[in-house]
PDB file of C-alpha atoms in Angstrom:
ATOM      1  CA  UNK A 297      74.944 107.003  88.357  1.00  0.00           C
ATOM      2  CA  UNK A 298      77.478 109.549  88.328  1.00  0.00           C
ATOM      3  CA  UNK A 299      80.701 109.760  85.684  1.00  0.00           C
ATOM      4  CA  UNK A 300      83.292 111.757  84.572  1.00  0.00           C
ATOM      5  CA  UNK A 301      83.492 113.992  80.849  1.00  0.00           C
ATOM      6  CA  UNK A 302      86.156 112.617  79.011  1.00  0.00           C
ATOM      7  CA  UNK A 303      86.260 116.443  77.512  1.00  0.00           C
ATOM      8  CA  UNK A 304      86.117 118.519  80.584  1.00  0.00           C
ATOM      9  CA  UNK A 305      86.696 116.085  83.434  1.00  0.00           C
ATOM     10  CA  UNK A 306      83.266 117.595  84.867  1.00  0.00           C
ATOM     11  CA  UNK A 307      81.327 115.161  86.634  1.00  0.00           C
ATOM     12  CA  UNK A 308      77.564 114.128  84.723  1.00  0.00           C
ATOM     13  CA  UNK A 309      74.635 112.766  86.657  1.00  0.00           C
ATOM     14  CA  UNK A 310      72.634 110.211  84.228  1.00  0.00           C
ATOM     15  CA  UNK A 311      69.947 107.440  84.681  1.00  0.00           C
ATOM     16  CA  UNK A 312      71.430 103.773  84.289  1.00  0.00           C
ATOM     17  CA  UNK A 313      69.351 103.582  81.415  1.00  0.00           C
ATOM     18  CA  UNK A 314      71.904 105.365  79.671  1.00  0.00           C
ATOM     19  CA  UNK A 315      75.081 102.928  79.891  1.00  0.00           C
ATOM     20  CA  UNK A 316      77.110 102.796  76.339  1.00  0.00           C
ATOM     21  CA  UNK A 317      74.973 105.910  75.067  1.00  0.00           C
ATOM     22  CA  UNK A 318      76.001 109.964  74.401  1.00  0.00           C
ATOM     23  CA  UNK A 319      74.853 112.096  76.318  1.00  0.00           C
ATOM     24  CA  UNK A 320      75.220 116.034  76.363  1.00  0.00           C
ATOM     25  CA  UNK A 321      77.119 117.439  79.326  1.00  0.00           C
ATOM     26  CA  UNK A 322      76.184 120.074  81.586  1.00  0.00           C
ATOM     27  CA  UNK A 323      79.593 121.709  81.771  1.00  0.00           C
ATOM     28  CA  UNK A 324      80.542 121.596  78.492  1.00  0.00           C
ATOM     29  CA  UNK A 325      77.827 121.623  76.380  1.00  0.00           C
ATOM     30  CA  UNK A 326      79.644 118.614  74.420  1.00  0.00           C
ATOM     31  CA  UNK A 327      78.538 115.174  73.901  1.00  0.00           C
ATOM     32  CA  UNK A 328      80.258 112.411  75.416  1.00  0.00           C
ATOM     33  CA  UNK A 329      79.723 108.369  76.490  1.00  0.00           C
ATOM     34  CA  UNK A 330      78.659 107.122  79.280  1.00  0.00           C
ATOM     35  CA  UNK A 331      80.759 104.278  80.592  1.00  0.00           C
ATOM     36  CA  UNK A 332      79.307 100.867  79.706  1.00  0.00           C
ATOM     37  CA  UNK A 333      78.447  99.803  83.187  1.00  0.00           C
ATOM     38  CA  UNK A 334      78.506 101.150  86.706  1.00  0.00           C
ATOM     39  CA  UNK A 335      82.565 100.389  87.325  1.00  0.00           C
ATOM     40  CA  UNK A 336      83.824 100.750  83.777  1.00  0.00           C
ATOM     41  CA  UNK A 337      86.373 103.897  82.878  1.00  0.00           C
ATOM     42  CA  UNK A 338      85.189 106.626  83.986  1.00  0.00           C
ATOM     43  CA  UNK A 339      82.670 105.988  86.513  1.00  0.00           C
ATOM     44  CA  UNK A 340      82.734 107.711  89.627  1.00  0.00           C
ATOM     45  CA  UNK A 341      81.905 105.635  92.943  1.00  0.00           C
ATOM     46  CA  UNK A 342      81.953 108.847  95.874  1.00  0.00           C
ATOM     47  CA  UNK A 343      85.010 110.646  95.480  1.00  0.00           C
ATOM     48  CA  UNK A 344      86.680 108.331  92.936  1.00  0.00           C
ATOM     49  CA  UNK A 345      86.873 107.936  89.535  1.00  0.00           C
ATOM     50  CA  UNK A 346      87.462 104.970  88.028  1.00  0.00           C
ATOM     51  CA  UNK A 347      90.340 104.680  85.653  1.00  0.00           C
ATOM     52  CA  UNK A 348      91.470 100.407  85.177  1.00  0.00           C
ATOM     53  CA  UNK A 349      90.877  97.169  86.963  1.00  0.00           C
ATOM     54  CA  UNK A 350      93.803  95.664  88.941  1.00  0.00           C
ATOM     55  CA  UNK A 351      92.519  92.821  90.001  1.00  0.00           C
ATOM     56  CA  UNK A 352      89.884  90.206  91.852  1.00  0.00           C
ATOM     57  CA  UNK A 353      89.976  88.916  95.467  1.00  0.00           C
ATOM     58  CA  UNK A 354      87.781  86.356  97.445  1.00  0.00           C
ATOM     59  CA  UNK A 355      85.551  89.471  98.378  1.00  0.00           C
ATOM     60  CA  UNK A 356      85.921  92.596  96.254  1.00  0.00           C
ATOM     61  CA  UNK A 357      87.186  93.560  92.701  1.00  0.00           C
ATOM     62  CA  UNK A 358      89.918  96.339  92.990  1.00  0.00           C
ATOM     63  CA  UNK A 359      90.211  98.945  90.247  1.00  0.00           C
ATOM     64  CA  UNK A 360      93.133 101.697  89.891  1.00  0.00           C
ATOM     65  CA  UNK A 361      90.649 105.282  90.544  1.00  0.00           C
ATOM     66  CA  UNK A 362      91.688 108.627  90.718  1.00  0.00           C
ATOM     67  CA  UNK A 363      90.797 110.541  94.388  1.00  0.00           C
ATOM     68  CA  UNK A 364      89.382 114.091  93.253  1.00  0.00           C
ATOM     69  CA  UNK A 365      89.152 115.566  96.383  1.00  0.00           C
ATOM     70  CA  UNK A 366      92.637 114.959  96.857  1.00  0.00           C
ATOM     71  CA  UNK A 367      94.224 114.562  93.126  1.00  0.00           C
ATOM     72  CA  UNK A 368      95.523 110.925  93.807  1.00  0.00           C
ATOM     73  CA  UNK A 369      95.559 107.773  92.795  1.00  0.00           C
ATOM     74  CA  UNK A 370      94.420 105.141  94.942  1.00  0.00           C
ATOM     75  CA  UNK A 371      93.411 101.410  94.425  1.00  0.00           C
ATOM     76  CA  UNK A 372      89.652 101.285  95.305  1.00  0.00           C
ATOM     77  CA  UNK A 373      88.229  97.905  96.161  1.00  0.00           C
ATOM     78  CA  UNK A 374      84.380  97.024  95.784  1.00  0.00           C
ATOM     79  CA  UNK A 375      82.457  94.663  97.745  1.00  0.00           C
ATOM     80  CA  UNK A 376      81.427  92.092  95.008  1.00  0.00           C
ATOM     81  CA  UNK A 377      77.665  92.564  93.778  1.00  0.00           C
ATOM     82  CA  UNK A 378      76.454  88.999  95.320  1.00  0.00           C
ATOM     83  CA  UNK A 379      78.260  89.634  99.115  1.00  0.00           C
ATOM     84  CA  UNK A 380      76.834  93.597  98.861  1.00  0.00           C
ATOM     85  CA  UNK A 381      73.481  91.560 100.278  1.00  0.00           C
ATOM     86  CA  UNK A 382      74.933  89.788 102.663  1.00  0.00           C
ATOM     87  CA  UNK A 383      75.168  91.269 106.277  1.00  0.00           C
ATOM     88  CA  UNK A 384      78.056  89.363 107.112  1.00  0.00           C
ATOM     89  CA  UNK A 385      80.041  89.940 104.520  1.00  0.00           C
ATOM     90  CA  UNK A 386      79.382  93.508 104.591  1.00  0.00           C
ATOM     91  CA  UNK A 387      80.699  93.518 108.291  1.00  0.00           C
ATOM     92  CA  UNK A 388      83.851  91.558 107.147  1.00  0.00           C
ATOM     93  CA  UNK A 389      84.530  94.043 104.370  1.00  0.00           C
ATOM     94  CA  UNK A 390      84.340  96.952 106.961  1.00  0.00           C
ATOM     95  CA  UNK A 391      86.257  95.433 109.679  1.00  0.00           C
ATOM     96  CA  UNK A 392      89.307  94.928 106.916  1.00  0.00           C
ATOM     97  CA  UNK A 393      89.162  98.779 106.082  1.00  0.00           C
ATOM     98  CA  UNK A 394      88.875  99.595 109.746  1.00  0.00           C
ATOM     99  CA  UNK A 395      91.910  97.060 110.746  1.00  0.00           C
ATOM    100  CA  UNK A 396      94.304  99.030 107.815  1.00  0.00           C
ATOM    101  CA  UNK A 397      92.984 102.534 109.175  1.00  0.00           C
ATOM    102  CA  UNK A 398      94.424 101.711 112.342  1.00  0.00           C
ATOM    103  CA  UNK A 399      97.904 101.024 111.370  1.00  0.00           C
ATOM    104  CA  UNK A 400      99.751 103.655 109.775  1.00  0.00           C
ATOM    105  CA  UNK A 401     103.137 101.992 109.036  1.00  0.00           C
ATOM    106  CA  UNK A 402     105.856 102.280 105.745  1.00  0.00           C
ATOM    107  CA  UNK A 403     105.347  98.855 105.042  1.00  0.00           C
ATOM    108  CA  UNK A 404     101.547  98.272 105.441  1.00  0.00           C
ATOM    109  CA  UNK A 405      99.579  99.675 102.904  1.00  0.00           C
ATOM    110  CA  UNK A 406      97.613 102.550 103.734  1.00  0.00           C
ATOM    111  CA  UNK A 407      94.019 102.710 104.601  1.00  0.00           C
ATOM    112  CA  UNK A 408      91.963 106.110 103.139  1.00  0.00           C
ATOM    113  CA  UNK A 409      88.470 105.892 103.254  1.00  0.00           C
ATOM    114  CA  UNK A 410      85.002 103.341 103.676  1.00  0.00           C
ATOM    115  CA  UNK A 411      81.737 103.459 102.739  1.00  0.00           C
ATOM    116  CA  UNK A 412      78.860 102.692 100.778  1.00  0.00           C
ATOM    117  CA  UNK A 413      76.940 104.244  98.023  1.00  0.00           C
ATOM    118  CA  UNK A 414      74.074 103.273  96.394  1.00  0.00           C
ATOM    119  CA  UNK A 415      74.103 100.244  97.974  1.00  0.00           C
ATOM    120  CA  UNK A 416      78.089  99.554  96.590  1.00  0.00           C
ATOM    121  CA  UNK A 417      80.195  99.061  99.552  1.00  0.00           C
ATOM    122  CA  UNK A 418      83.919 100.613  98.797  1.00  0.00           C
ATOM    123  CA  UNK A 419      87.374 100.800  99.979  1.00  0.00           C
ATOM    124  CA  UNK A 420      90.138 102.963  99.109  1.00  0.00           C
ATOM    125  CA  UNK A 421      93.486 102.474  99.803  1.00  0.00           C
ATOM    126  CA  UNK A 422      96.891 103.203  99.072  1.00  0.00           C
ATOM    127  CA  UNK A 423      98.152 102.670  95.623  1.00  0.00           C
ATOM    128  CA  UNK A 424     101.746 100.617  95.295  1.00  0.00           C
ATOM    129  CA  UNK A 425     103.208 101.409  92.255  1.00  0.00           C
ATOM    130  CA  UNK A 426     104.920  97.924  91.451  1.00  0.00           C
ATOM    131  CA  UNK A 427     104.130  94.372  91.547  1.00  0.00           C
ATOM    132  CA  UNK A 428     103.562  91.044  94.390  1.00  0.00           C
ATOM    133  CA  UNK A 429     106.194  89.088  95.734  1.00  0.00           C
ATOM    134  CA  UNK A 430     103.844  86.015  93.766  1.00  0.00           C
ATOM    135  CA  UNK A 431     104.390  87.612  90.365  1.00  0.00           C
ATOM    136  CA  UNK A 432     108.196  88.331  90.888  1.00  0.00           C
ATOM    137  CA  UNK A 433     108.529  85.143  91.563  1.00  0.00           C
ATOM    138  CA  UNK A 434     106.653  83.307  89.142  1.00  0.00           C
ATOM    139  CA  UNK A 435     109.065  85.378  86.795  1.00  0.00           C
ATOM    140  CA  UNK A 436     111.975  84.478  88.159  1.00  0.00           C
ATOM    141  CA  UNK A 437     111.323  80.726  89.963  1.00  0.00           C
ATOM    142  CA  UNK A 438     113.292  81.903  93.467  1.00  0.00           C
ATOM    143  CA  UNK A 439     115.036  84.568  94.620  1.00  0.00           C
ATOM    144  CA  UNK A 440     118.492  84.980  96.479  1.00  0.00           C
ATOM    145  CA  UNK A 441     118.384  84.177 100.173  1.00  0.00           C
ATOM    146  CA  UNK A 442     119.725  88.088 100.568  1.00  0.00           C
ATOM    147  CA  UNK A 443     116.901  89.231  98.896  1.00  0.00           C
ATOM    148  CA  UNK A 444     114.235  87.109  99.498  1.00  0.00           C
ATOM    149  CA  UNK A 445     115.323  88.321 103.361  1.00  0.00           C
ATOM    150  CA  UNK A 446     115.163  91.908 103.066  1.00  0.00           C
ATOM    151  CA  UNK A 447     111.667  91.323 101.993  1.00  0.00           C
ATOM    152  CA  UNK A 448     111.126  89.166 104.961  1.00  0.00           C
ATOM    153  CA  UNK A 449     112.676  91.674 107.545  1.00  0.00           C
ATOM    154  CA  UNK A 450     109.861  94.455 105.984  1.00  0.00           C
ATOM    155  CA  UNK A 451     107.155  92.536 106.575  1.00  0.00           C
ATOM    156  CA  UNK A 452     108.067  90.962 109.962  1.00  0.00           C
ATOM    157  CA  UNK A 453     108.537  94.720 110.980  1.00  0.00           C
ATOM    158  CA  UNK A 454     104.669  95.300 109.774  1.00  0.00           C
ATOM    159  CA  UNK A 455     103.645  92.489 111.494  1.00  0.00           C
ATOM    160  CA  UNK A 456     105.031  93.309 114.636  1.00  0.00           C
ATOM    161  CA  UNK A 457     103.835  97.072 114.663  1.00  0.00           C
ATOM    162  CA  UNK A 458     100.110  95.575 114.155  1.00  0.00           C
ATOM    163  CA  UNK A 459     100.304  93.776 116.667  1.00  0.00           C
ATOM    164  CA  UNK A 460     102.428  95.730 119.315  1.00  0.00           C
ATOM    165  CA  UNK A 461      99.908  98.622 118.044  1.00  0.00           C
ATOM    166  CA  UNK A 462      96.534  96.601 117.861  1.00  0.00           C
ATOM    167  CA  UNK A 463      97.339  92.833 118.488  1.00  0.00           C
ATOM    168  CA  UNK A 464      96.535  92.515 114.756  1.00  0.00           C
ATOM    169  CA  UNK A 465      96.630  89.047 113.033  1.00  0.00           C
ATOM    170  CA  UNK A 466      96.826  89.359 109.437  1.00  0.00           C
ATOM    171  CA  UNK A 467      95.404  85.292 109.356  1.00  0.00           C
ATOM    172  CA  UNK A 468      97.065  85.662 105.308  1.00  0.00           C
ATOM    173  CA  UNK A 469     100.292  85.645 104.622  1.00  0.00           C
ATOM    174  CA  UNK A 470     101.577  85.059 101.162  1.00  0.00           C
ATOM    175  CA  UNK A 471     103.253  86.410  98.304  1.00  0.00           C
ATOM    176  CA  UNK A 472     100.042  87.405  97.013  1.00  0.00           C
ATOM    177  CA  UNK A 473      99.884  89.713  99.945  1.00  0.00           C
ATOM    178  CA  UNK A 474     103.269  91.188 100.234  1.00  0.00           C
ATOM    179  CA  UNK A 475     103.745  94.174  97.551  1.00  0.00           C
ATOM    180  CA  UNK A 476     106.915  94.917  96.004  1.00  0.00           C
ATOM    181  CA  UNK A 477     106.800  99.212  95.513  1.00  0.00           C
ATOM    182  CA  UNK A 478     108.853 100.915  93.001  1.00  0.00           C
ATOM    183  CA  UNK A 479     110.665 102.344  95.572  1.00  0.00           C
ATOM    184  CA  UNK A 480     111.912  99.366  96.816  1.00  0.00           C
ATOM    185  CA  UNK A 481     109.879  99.423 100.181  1.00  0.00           C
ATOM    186  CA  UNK A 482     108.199  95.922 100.841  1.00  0.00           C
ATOM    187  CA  UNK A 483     104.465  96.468 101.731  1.00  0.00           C
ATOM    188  CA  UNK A 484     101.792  93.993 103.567  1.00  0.00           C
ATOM    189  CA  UNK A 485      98.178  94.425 101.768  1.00  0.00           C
ATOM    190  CA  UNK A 486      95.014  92.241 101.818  1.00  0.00           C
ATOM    191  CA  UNK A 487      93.521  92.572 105.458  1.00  0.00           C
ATOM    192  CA  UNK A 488      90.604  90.993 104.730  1.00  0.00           C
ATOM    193  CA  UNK A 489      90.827  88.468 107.112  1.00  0.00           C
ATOM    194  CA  UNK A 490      92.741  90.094 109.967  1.00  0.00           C
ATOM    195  CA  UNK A 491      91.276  90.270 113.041  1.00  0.00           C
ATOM    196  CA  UNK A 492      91.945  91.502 116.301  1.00  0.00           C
ATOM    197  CA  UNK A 493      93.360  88.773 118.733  1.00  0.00           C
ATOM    198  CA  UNK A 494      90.243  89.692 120.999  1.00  0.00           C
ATOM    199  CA  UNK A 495      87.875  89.317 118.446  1.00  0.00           C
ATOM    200  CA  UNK A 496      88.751  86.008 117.510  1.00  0.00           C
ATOM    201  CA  UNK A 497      88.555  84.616 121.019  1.00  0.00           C
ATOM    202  CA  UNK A 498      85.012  85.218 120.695  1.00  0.00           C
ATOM    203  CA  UNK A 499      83.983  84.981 117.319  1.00  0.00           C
ATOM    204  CA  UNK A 500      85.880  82.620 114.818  1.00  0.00           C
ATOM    205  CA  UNK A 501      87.918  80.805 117.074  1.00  0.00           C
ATOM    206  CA  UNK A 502      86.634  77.790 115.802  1.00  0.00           C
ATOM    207  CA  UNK A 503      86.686  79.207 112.433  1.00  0.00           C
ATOM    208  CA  UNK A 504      89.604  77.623 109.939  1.00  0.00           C
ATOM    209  CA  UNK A 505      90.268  80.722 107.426  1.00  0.00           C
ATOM    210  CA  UNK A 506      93.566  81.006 105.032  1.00  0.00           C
ATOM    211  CA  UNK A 507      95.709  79.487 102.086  1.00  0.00           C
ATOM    212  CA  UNK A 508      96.940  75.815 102.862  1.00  0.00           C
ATOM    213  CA  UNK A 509     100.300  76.152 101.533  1.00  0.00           C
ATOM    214  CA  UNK A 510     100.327  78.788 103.840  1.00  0.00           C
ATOM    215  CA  UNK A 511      98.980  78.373 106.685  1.00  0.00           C
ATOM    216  CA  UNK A 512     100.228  77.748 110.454  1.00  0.00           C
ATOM    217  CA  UNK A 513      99.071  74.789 112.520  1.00  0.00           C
ATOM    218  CA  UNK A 514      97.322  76.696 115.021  1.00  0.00           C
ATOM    219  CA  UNK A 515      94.748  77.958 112.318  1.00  0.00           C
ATOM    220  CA  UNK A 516      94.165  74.591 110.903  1.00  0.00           C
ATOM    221  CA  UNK A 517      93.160  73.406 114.308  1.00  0.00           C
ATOM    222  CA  UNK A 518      91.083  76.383 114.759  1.00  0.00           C
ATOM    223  CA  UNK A 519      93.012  77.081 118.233  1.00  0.00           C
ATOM    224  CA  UNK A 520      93.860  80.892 119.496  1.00  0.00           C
ATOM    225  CA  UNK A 521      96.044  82.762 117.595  1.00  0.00           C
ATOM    226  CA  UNK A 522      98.476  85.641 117.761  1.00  0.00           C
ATOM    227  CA  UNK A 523     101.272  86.539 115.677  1.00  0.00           C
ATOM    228  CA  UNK A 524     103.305  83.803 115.842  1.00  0.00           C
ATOM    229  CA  UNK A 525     100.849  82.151 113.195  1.00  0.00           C
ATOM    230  CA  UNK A 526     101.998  84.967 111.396  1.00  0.00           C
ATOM    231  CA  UNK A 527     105.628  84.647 111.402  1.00  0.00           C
ATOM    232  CA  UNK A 528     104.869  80.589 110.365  1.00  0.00           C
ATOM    233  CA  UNK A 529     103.156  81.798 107.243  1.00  0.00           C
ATOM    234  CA  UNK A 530     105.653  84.157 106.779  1.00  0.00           C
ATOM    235  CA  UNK A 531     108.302  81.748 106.897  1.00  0.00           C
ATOM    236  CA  UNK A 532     106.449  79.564 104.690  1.00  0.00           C
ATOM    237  CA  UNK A 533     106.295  82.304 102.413  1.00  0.00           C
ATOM    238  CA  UNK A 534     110.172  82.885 102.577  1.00  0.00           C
ATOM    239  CA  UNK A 535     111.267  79.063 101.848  1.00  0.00           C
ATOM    240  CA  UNK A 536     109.083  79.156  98.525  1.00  0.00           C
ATOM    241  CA  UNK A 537     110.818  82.208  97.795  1.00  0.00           C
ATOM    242  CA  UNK A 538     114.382  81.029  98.593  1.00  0.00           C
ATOM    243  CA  UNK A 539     114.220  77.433  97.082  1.00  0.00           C
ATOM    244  CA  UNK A 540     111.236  78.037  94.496  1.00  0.00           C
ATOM    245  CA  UNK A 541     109.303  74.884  96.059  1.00  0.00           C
ATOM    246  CA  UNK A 542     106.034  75.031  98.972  1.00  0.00           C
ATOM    247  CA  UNK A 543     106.882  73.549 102.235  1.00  0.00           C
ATOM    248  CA  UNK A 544     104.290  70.993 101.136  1.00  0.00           C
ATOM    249  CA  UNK A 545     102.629  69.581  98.715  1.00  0.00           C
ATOM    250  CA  UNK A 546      99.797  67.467  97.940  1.00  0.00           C
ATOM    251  CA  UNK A 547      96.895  66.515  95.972  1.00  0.00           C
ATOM    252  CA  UNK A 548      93.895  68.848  97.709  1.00  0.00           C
ATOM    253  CA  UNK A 549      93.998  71.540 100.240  1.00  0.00           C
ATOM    254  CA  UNK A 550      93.324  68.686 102.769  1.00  0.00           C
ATOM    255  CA  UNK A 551      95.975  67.143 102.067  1.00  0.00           C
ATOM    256  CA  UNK A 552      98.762  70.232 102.608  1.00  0.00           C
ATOM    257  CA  UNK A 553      96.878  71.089 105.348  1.00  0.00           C
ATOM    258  CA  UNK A 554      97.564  67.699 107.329  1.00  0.00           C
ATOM    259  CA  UNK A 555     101.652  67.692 106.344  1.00  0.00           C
ATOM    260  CA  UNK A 556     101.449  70.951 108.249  1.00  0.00           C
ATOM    261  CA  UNK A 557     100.159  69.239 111.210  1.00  0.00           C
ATOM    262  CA  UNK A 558     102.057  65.631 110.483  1.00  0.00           C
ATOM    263  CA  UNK A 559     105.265  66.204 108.021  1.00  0.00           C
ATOM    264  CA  UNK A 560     108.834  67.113 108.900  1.00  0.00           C
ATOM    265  CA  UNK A 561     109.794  69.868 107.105  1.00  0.00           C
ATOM    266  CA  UNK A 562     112.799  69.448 103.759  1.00  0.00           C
ATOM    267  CA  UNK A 563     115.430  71.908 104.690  1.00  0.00           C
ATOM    268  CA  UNK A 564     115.670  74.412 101.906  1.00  0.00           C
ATOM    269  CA  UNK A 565     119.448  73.288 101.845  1.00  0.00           C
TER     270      UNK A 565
END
């Protein structure tokens, strides 16, 4: 394991024997602590350094690092311990970071680097300064329709670039998945289960992937996509926005999955 000198920033090579204890540092000369565990503060996974977690997905734990090669910050997902086994999972994670490096596009965050290391799979990627669409609205219940629309309009652009560029589905649409920067720019994050319209033809056609509240009845019945499933879960994503209700809801996953298939719609009137 390799990690960082909280006196000189140099970076110490250790055994993982040595988690929580001091250790004197080659650069230095001073004593200083190793990190408690492989991704704790101050661990360094390649060419990052880990400063903060940011959060958990379905695949990967994402932690706030610091690029040294390049002096940036950058939001560096790891392929969680019990998938890092698992060839299939290890394929998914790549294909996400190789869909993102693809697309270079103001509202879809940015791809920087994949690999592996010690048998830890990683991802870096851009790091939005600012919040999701799913926290700014639990804050504030709904947004205004001029807004919630200027959001929309970002996204829809990203969508269409990936898949004028690619033919890119995202398959994931939510408010999870839409940052909010700082700088007011709307971004589209999360690929982890896009896919390449060609792919899916032949691999997970038959394959029902997404969030129920969400998703667009062509997934559901496992039938070809293409980004039209994408503007559906986009537009599911705008009338919880704008009226601070889901399209549908019911008692299991099941259940919202069928009034997809079977319900007429409320207007958001």
């Amino acid at each position: 394991m390799r990690f960082q000198c909280h006196k000189c920033k140099g970076i110490v090579a250790i055994d993982d024997s040595e988690f929580g204890k001091p250790v004197g540092c080659g650069h230095c000369q001073n004593v200083t602590m190793v990190p408690e565990s492989r991704f704790s503060k101050g661990a360094v996974v390649n060419d990052f350094v880990i400063r903060d977690v940011l959060g958990t997905g379905g695949m990967g734990k994402v932690y706030l690092a610091h690029q040294v090669s390049l002096d940036r910050p950058v939001a560096l997902k790891i392929l969680l311990e019990k998938y890092a086994e698992e060839k299939e999972f290890i394929i998914d994670f790549i294909k996400e970071a190789r869909a993102a490096a693809r697309l270079n596009h103001p509202n879809i965050v940015q791809s920087y680097a994949v690999g592996a290391e010690e048998g830890i799979y990683f991802f870096a990627m851009e790091y939005v300064e600012g919040t999701t669409l799913k926290d700014v609205r639990d804050q504030r219940q709904k947004l205004p329709w001029r807004e919630a629309f200027e959001i929309g309009q970002q996204i829809a652009e990203a969508l269409d670039f990936g898949w004028k560029n690619q033919q890119l589905i995202h398959r994931d649409v939510k408010p999870d998945n839409i940052m909010l920067a700082s700088n007011g720019l709307a971004k589209l994050a999360d690929l982890g289960l896009a896919r390449v319209a060609a792919e899916l033809r032949t691999d997970e056609g038959d394959q029902i992937m997404g969030t129920p509240q969400y998703i667009s009845p062509e997934q559901l019945m496992g039938h070809p996509m293409d980004v039209r499933g994408d503007i559906y879960s986009l537009g599911a994503t705008l009338y919880q926005t704008i009226t601070g209700y889901f399209p549908f809801v019911g008692n299991s996953p099941t259940e919202v999955a069928t009034q997809h298939l079977t319900e007429p719609l409320k207007s958001p009137r």
